[in-house]
Amino acid sequence: MAGKVLMRGTHVLGEAAVRAGCRAYFGYPITPQNELPEYMAAAFAKMDDAVFVQAESEVASINMVMGASIAGARVMTSSSSPGISLKQEGISYIAAMELPAVIVNMMRGGPGLGNIAPAQGDYFQATKGGGHGDYRLIVLAPAYGQEIADMTRQAFDLADHYRTPVMILGDGMMGQMMEPVEFPEPLAVKSLPRKDWILDGAKGRPSRVIRSLWLDTALEEELNWRLARKYEMISRELADQEMYLVDDAELIVVAYGTAARIAKGGVHRLRETGLKVGLFRPKTLWPFPSARLATLSRHIDQMVVFEMSTGQMVEDVRLAVEGRCEVSFYGRPGGVVATPEEIARVLSSAYHRKASFEGGGSRSWQAQGYTNLGSA
Amino acid sequence: MAGKVLMRGTHVLGEAAVRAGCRAYFGYPITPQNELPEYMAAAFAKMDDAVFVQAESEVASINMVMGASIAGARVMTSSSSPGISLKQEGISYIAAMELPAVIVNMMRGGPGLGNIAPAQGDYFQATKGGGHGDYRLIVLAPAYGQEIADMTRQAFDLADHYRTPVMILGDGMMGQMMEPVEFPEPLAVKSLPRKDWILDGAKGRPSRVIRSLWLDTALEEELNWRLARKYEMISRELADQEMYLVDDAELIVVAYGTAARIAKGGVHRLRETGLKVGLFRPKTLWPFPSARLATLSRHIDQMVVFEMSTGQMVEDVRLAVEGRCEVSFYGRPGGVVATPEEIARVLSSAYHRKASFEGGGSRSWQAQGYTNLGSA
Amino acid sequence: MSLKIVFSGFGGQGVLMMGYVLAVAGMNEDKHVTFLPAYGAEVRGGTANCTVVVSDEEIASPIASSPEFVVAMNHPSMIKYQNMVKTGGTMFLNSDLISGAPPREDIKVVRVPANSLAHEMGNDRALNMIMLGAVMSTVGIVSEKALAQAVETVLEGKKKSLVEINQKALAKGSQYISSSR
Amino acid sequence: MSLKIVFSGFGGQGVLMMGYVLAVAGMNEDKHVTFLPAYGAEVRGGTANCTVVVSDEEIASPIASSPEFVVAMNHPSMIKYQNMVKTGGTMFLNSDLISGAPPREDIKVVRVPANSLAHEMGNDRALNMIMLGAVMSTVGIVSEKALAQAVETVLEGKKKSLVEINQKALAKGSQYISSSR
Amino acid sequence: MKKVFSRPESLKETPFHYCPGCGHSIIHRLVAEVIDELGIRERTIGVPPAGCAVLAYNYFDVDMAEAPHGRAAAVATGIKRMLPDRIVFTYQGDGDIAAIGTAETIHAASRGERVTSIFVNNAIYGMTGGQMAPTTLPGQVTTTTPGGRAPLRDGNPIDLSEMLGVAAGSVYIERTSVTSPKNILKTKKAIKKAFTVQLEDRGFALVEILSPCPTNWKMTPVDAARWVDESMTKIFPLKVIKDVA
Amino acid sequence: MKKVFSRPESLKETPFHYCPGCGHSIIHRLVAEVIDELGIRERTIGVPPAGCAVLAYNYFDVDMAEAPHGRAAAVATGIKRMLPDRIVFTYQGDGDIAAIGTAETIHAASRGERVTSIFVNNAIYGMTGGQMAPTTLPGQVTTTTPGGRAPLRDGNPIDLSEMLGVAAGSVYIERTSVTSPKNILKTKKAIKKAFTVQLEDRGFALVEILSPCPTNWKMTPVDAARWVDESMTKIFPLKVIKDVA
Amino acid sequence: MKGRIEIDEERCKGCGLCVAVCPKKQIEISDRLNTKGYYPACFQEAMAPDPDKIECTGCALCAVCCPDVAIEVYRETKDESKDKDQEKEG
Amino acid sequence: MKGRIEIDEERCKGCGLCVAVCPKKQIEISDRLNTKGYYPACFQEAMAPDPDKIECTGCALCAVCCPDVAIEVYRETKDESKDKDQEKEG
Ligand SMILES: Cc1ncc(C[n+]2csc(CCOP(=O)(O)OP(=O)(O)O)c2C)c(N)n1
Ligand SMILES: Cc1ncc(C[n+]2csc(CCOP(=O)(O)OP(=O)(O)O)c2C)c(N)n1
Ligand code: SF4
Ligand code: SF4
Ligand code: SF4
Ligand code: SF4
């Protein structure tokens, strides 16, 4: 597969995983990400050092991931919203045991069974920890096919480097859409850094234990602060974003993933009409690029957060901005995909300080707290 | 059971549930809340209109709760951290189907298996939605035995009134500690408001469906905004807090549940030494009493958030305060229970603008963003 | 320059391949392209459709709420999309399966008897490439050469004869348009 | 006025009942009280302990990191708590099972031969109320009457004789202290 | 002439969304006919799965509750325990009941819940587009076993019904198919019996129905029926697995 | 005189935290003896449960991984699939394996995972303080069945091992007890065989061991052993349930 | 003509199960698409209007097999058949 | 004295299983608590130091049953027993 190829997002992710040295996949089917396990099944069937298991459930698959990671493998699982909810206990354990793992969530409309259309309602679950206890996931949010390839490679490296689970957060559209992609050279599994903590039998060394139980509260607190320090470090080292035409912008739209590319289209159109608008796209949702956004908030009048949900990331934006500029929100939840034209209209009416937006649903926060502009 | 009785928190919760008309309990054992299912088993064994089922797992129990609620019952389940993670898919469905249900989480040390000591690491999971999609739980956080009784009654009423799941968020200590409690009179189940939406067989009426699947994205979006409006209403109507000596306070400590009563002890001691400190205790974690806190932030220099975690509610405090006063954090995660003396020391050193605190772990946020003062 | 085409029809009419070939051709000419197939429950019931965007700039959304061009290979598809086509846009109809026309004055309609032309060629399954050839000779955002190449890429590994048949079909489709001008 | 007592010993020595009776007595005298038993894994291995706080004000924490009073019914419990007792505090030891004393100058130690006294009474299981009686006659935050009542509440439904035995035991415990003054 | 065959009352007019020749359609009709014949339409509550039959509530004219994938038995338990005099049934595919729902189903049977389960075994994940099911046959090609199911790698087909037969609380378990008028009528009898067991308050009853999925098997409906008779029944023999008098 | 009985190598010196007379202690020793005798200590990886045996890694001197409650079979699958030449065993209580872990266990068996499972059936939830287990006997008093387990309300004891016998991928399933020297030695033989099956790469093997919990049964260790022999074996007969040559 | 069926062509998905099962071969798949895009089954009658050519016995096997409940079946009642016989005689 | 056992009194939890199983009744529960608070089992020898009174055969049944691996068992070797016999003769 040399040069550019046209592939759907799920397949791009699968191929990038194989090239990143992923040799274990455990999952359970769910739309809209079935083409990923299907790709892994086909790819691994041709390799003799790789394992694909279609588990009996998402709960089983996340625990198989735990086992494979304990055994030292670069391992991945994937699902979509309801299936990811079922993995929460396992994810909390994996984080607590400081095991590397890559977890893919191709979000669909929710809550509940919802639908299979692209949505962004799982931001909180991904970034604040849907599982119990103090832990974080590194959350990468690709917006383009090429980025899926690049971030997948990055995800496996980060997971091993920090010994922590990493989530790739996409949506049905990211997964189904085909775009031209170029892949990096495959990594040789042998070339990957050795792991001296895995369980592979106590041959010529003391036996090891990998655990998350610390009945002694002092030890449990120690674990909690060790994790907290690790997360601090990650926050400093990893936060990343795309900034598009923000330098002279009076208004910027903040969006990630599919919503961001649509918002970018909106910004593009408005710039043609001379409006000073820009885009801020977090590429890492956790750690959230707060520092950068905080800096921007000093010389920008307002930010419009656009999400395919009723408003989740907007909280992290407000945390970063801390009232230094106006923050308003525009949302299209439930699998509805807004058009660039629609976003352009929303932004220009915000730009011209129109009170409320057509369609969708919107809210805004002035420096003095919270007001609701009603919703569609 | 007339007049004051001395009971442990889990039993208080169970008795209050029975008196609130709860007639169905589905759960799975986990320390430190086993005395609650044990109480329900004993109580319901004596009643012929009540159902206790020890399910095969937390996943099964939350889905049995779904069924009992669909059939119109006042129903409850309870667990502790890891078990609550397993319920996340079901909780998302229950919220999406707009079913009333009461879910109890007696938090323990985490992440992972952690330990069975009291902790507050599940705040994010409870308040931001650990499950997938845009939904919220009403989250009540009792700090005293009597409050467990009162909030349990309230929880069932709110669940039915708003047709939404309500969580009672306690911890191992809340559950195990005995305090004097007085119970309200039992409610007669027949006296409870009729539910005209339940499934009990389509006798003399059109057949009904209770569902969360909306393949048509327009309908799914409609559901999402309907829920969003419901949550807005709840935020306006329900946010509640205890404020102790805040009027003249220069520093207030913000804490909930067990942490709050300890913090209150600290405040008490400092007041005796003349320091102008107070306590702000959210009684509802969602909706978070942001408006009140925002108002306070206008004439108070700093707030110290104390949690038995590495810092979660502190984000909601910062969202409410939006940089209007300094916010710093002190945490004891992992099941460690701080003493009032310890909190007093922390508060007074903050009061005297000492940079860092002894023990535990701490951070502080100036108006200009984020700094870390290191952690134990 | 940017344009959006929707291809639609029954499953088995090779609708997805039409879009795929076009997208590959666009990619090979270093344009920005996206290809979005309908998926999941939409598909059940045997209808298929996909949206292709070819553009000189980065593509914001792969979805076409009002496409410039719609290709309808059967009657239900015409019904489904006739009101979505952008004013001034064009609707390509497989006249063998579609009698009647969309009730609109503001769009062009091009009829192509894809089934019959395919039958003439002695290859009924080639109707999709015939239609694509016809569409492209009208729209012309990618070169005929690029399309022919794309067919090779898409059918990589398949037998040579099949590739040639499909390339012939592309040609036949565009001839049909030129000759009927 | 507020005080914290830890009761500790083997399971079966009625340690939890001591705390429970005290807490109920405190409640009946309208004091603030908390009772916190050790739970879960702590318990396995057959040791038991609980902490009671009785206070005129709202109680911040039911946990005693440095209790004013500790009651140790067996040797392991003395070892476990001897360093936690607050300076100036008192440790009550069941002298029948505990020889030796905590290595501290800054706390008082009261020895009560609970087992033997219970045996004298002809009821070995009453050792816990005997110890409680002894403790309370020293500490005296709740009245003897309240304690006696509390026993009734706690043993509600049990046979009257049992109640009386336990009340006698309370009395015997406090007599032991006064007589040994 | 008089009408000798027409649409059951308990079935709404809505046309099925199922593919041509799909067994779900036949089974829906049979369940509706049984509900009619037992006269329980107004006291029946159904719990459909996540699966192709997720929209069953569009077709059955009885109260219907949704359940998360695999949890129908637990949801049904919750309903039945609160309303013991109502008739509660679950309708589940093989992935729903025999993969993700294994524990809920086995324990409902073990508890002897008074619930009737219709288990539609089409040896594939239909709704999600043809992945391997726990009941997929050795060698069968699916989208996650492109080279055919290899038991050593992909595991063996699971005999859930036989396992349920072991459960002390199950009263009646039968495996049937819908590949011919004869088998269809047998299936209807089995469904009727499974509902009757509940009406008689005797315990858990389940009918496993071998059912064609022409779409994902990539066969014509007629060939699909033949494949059930010739291949599926070898691994899943049609029989009464348990019948406690 | 020469030492004829002493502590196995694969057991660390750490004293057990288990209660007096607890079956877990005996079973730990047996597993360690088998690991010694097979000479596989350095290539064995164990997966303990959430349960009283959660701290098993304090006792076995082999690599040990924790698993969430009930998921040992899935964790073991992940390990074994990546390291096929290592020996992987799970050690689970009845609640862990037969309640919350039902699906993971049955599917590991159905897939024929090369894993050995030690299933300690003490008819109760020990670690959490004596609640009903899926294996609790009818009439048995537990903290969640204060009046004794009433099958109509609380369900019946589950025969997980018999169900696992139905699974095509299971090779060897036996039920034993540790109530006498004879039974203890039989149990050791069974454990050895279950490990051998894995060494021979033949499939899934499990030994269900009836094991006393004097603490939660509120019996002396001696009475507890008698109760196993007289009551438990009536519902859970000691026998080879499956043994594929 | 002992029996007769009516096929709802809009419900029919042309699966062909009825065609395969009809012992008298009274059903065929038509070559006209219905609006859903399927080629529906149709009853002899539609093609051969002459009642005497119809062999349908109203056995209803087709209806029993029809997944989409697209078939209604009618059968001659006793008296109807009597009348017929009389016709014949008369 | 054919056999002998050593009981680690600190490991012993006094469960009494060895006492129950010993065919020669060579084991008793002592009345002294160990530091863990249990009454450990002890071997005859401890009470009756006269070797000839010891009937322990070293059958190891106690050790097999001991949950806490608190028992080590020793048995006379062939030559040892020979020596003894000679003693007797001499
Ligand atoms: C938790 C969760 N996991 C996965 C899915 C996706 N899903 C829906 S139906 C289904 C299986 C469908 O197969 P089956 O149960 O055999 O029913 P069929 O469609 O074949 O009738 C799956 C995996 C889901 N909805 N929820
Ligand atoms: C998800 C989850 N649910 C519940 C628990 C609490 N828990 C720990 S062990 C256990 C069951 C113990 O019983 P069993 O498996 O029979 O083992 P035993 O202790 O009797 O040896 C339970 C319910 C948990 N740790 N995690
Ligand atoms: S996919 Fe299969 S099971 Fe689903 S509707 Fe179509 S034929 Fe029926
Ligand atoms: S509680 Fe029961 S199983 Fe657990 S250690 Fe004690 S005796 Fe053993
Ligand atoms: S069986 Fe029914 S759906 Fe199938 S072809 Fe005949 S009439 Fe049509
Ligand atoms: S069996 Fe072991 S633990 Fe039990 S009494 Fe004998 S020596 Fe002690």
PDB file of N, CA, C and O in Angstrom, chain E residues 12 17 23 35 42 52 67 104 108 110 115 119 121 141 182 194 205 208 217 234 239:
ATOM      1  N   LYS E  12     -49.943  -5.501  13.989  1.00  0.00           N
ATOM      2  CA  LYS E  12     -50.394  -4.247  13.389  1.00  0.00           C
ATOM      3  C   LYS E  12     -50.337  -4.344  11.870  1.00  0.00           C
ATOM      4  O   LYS E  12     -49.744  -5.267  11.326  1.00  0.00           O
ATOM      5  N   HIS E  17     -40.133  -4.575   8.100  1.00  0.00           N
ATOM      6  CA  HIS E  17     -38.952  -4.008   7.428  1.00  0.00           C
ATOM      7  C   HIS E  17     -37.954  -5.117   7.097  1.00  0.00           C
ATOM      8  O   HIS E  17     -36.907  -4.872   6.520  1.00  0.00           O
ATOM      9  N   GLY E  23     -36.807 -15.153   8.342  1.00  0.00           N
ATOM     10  CA  GLY E  23     -37.565 -15.943   9.309  1.00  0.00           C
ATOM     11  C   GLY E  23     -38.262 -15.104  10.374  1.00  0.00           C
ATOM     12  O   GLY E  23     -39.326 -15.480  10.871  1.00  0.00           O
ATOM     13  N   ILE E  35     -50.832 -15.410  20.561  1.00  0.00           N
ATOM     14  CA  ILE E  35     -51.402 -14.425  21.492  1.00  0.00           C
ATOM     15  C   ILE E  35     -52.908 -14.284  21.233  1.00  0.00           C
ATOM     16  O   ILE E  35     -53.714 -14.296  22.163  1.00  0.00           O
ATOM     17  N   GLU E  42     -54.323  -8.320  25.660  1.00  0.00           N
ATOM     18  CA  GLU E  42     -54.436  -7.158  26.548  1.00  0.00           C
ATOM     19  C   GLU E  42     -53.696  -7.323  27.866  1.00  0.00           C
ATOM     20  O   GLU E  42     -53.719  -6.435  28.707  1.00  0.00           O
ATOM     21  N   CYS E  52     -32.123  -7.444  14.480  1.00  0.00           N
ATOM     22  CA  CYS E  52     -33.022  -7.061  13.392  1.00  0.00           C
ATOM     23  C   CYS E  52     -34.437  -6.860  13.904  1.00  0.00           C
ATOM     24  O   CYS E  52     -35.200  -6.091  13.349  1.00  0.00           O
ATOM     25  N   ALA E  67     -35.130  -3.262  25.403  1.00  0.00           N
ATOM     26  CA  ALA E  67     -34.097  -3.726  26.333  1.00  0.00           C
ATOM     27  C   ALA E  67     -32.736  -3.490  25.694  1.00  0.00           C
ATOM     28  O   ALA E  67     -32.607  -3.579  24.478  1.00  0.00           O
ATOM     29  N   GLU E 104     -27.646 -13.352  31.706  1.00  0.00           N
ATOM     30  CA  GLU E 104     -29.010 -12.960  32.065  1.00  0.00           C
ATOM     31  C   GLU E 104     -29.991 -14.084  31.738  1.00  0.00           C
ATOM     32  O   GLU E 104     -30.925 -14.358  32.494  1.00  0.00           O
ATOM     33  N   ALA E 108     -32.023 -16.271  34.506  1.00  0.00           N
ATOM     34  CA  ALA E 108     -33.492 -16.172  34.503  1.00  0.00           C
ATOM     35  C   ALA E 108     -34.064 -17.589  34.496  1.00  0.00           C
ATOM     36  O   ALA E 108     -34.999 -17.899  35.228  1.00  0.00           O
ATOM     37  N   SER E 110     -32.505 -20.299  35.523  1.00  0.00           N
ATOM     38  CA  SER E 110     -32.149 -20.969  36.771  1.00  0.00           C
ATOM     39  C   SER E 110     -33.087 -20.517  37.898  1.00  0.00           C
ATOM     40  O   SER E 110     -33.473 -21.321  38.742  1.00  0.00           O
ATOM     41  N   VAL E 115     -41.333 -16.499  32.534  1.00  0.00           N
ATOM     42  CA  VAL E 115     -41.155 -15.708  31.325  1.00  0.00           C
ATOM     43  C   VAL E 115     -41.024 -16.671  30.145  1.00  0.00           C
ATOM     44  O   VAL E 115     -40.529 -17.773  30.295  1.00  0.00           O
ATOM     45  N   PHE E 119     -36.347 -17.489  20.920  1.00  0.00           N
ATOM     46  CA  PHE E 119     -34.927 -17.395  20.597  1.00  0.00           C
ATOM     47  C   PHE E 119     -34.777 -17.709  19.106  1.00  0.00           C
ATOM     48  O   PHE E 119     -34.930 -18.845  18.691  1.00  0.00           O
ATOM     49  N   ASN E 121     -32.629 -18.258  16.151  1.00  0.00           N
ATOM     50  CA  ASN E 121     -31.256 -18.626  15.837  1.00  0.00           C
ATOM     51  C   ASN E 121     -31.045 -18.630  14.326  1.00  0.00           C
ATOM     52  O   ASN E 121     -31.478 -19.540  13.630  1.00  0.00           O
ATOM     53  N   VAL E 141     -18.860 -18.890   6.492  1.00  0.00           N
ATOM     54  CA  VAL E 141     -18.204 -17.616   6.208  1.00  0.00           C
ATOM     55  C   VAL E 141     -19.051 -16.461   6.729  1.00  0.00           C
ATOM     56  O   VAL E 141     -20.249 -16.400   6.468  1.00  0.00           O
ATOM     57  N   LYS E 182     -44.859 -27.663   7.562  1.00  0.00           N
ATOM     58  CA  LYS E 182     -44.898 -28.579   8.694  1.00  0.00           C
ATOM     59  C   LYS E 182     -44.103 -27.987   9.863  1.00  0.00           C
ATOM     60  O   LYS E 182     -44.593 -27.897  10.981  1.00  0.00           O
ATOM     61  N   ALA E 194     -45.078 -22.801  25.081  1.00  0.00           N
ATOM     62  CA  ALA E 194     -44.185 -21.985  25.905  1.00  0.00           C
ATOM     63  C   ALA E 194     -44.965 -20.872  26.615  1.00  0.00           C
ATOM     64  O   ALA E 194     -44.657 -20.505  27.749  1.00  0.00           O
ATOM     65  N   ALA E 205     -39.753 -20.919  30.081  1.00  0.00           N
ATOM     66  CA  ALA E 205     -39.935 -21.683  28.849  1.00  0.00           C
ATOM     67  C   ALA E 205     -39.297 -20.941  27.685  1.00  0.00           C
ATOM     68  O   ALA E 205     -39.316 -19.711  27.642  1.00  0.00           O
ATOM     69  N   GLU E 208     -36.299 -22.284  20.790  1.00  0.00           N
ATOM     70  CA  GLU E 208     -35.236 -21.869  19.873  1.00  0.00           C
ATOM     71  C   GLU E 208     -35.684 -22.196  18.464  1.00  0.00           C
ATOM     72  O   GLU E 208     -36.024 -23.342  18.167  1.00  0.00           O
ATOM     73  N   TRP E 217     -26.586 -14.622   4.689  1.00  0.00           N
ATOM     74  CA  TRP E 217     -26.083 -15.924   4.212  1.00  0.00           C
ATOM     75  C   TRP E 217     -25.782 -15.840   2.724  1.00  0.00           C
ATOM     76  O   TRP E 217     -25.214 -16.756   2.146  1.00  0.00           O
ATOM     77  N   LYS E 234     -27.868 -30.209  11.651  1.00  0.00           N
ATOM     78  CA  LYS E 234     -26.833 -31.181  12.050  1.00  0.00           C
ATOM     79  C   LYS E 234     -26.237 -30.768  13.387  1.00  0.00           C
ATOM     80  O   LYS E 234     -25.964 -31.588  14.256  1.00  0.00           O
ATOM     81  N   LYS E 239     -35.562 -30.707  18.308  1.00  0.00           N
ATOM     82  CA  LYS E 239     -36.080 -31.654  19.303  1.00  0.00           C
ATOM     83  C   LYS E 239     -36.590 -30.927  20.538  1.00  0.00           C
ATOM     84  O   LYS E 239     -36.281 -29.761  20.757  1.00  0.00           O
TER      85      LYS E 239
END
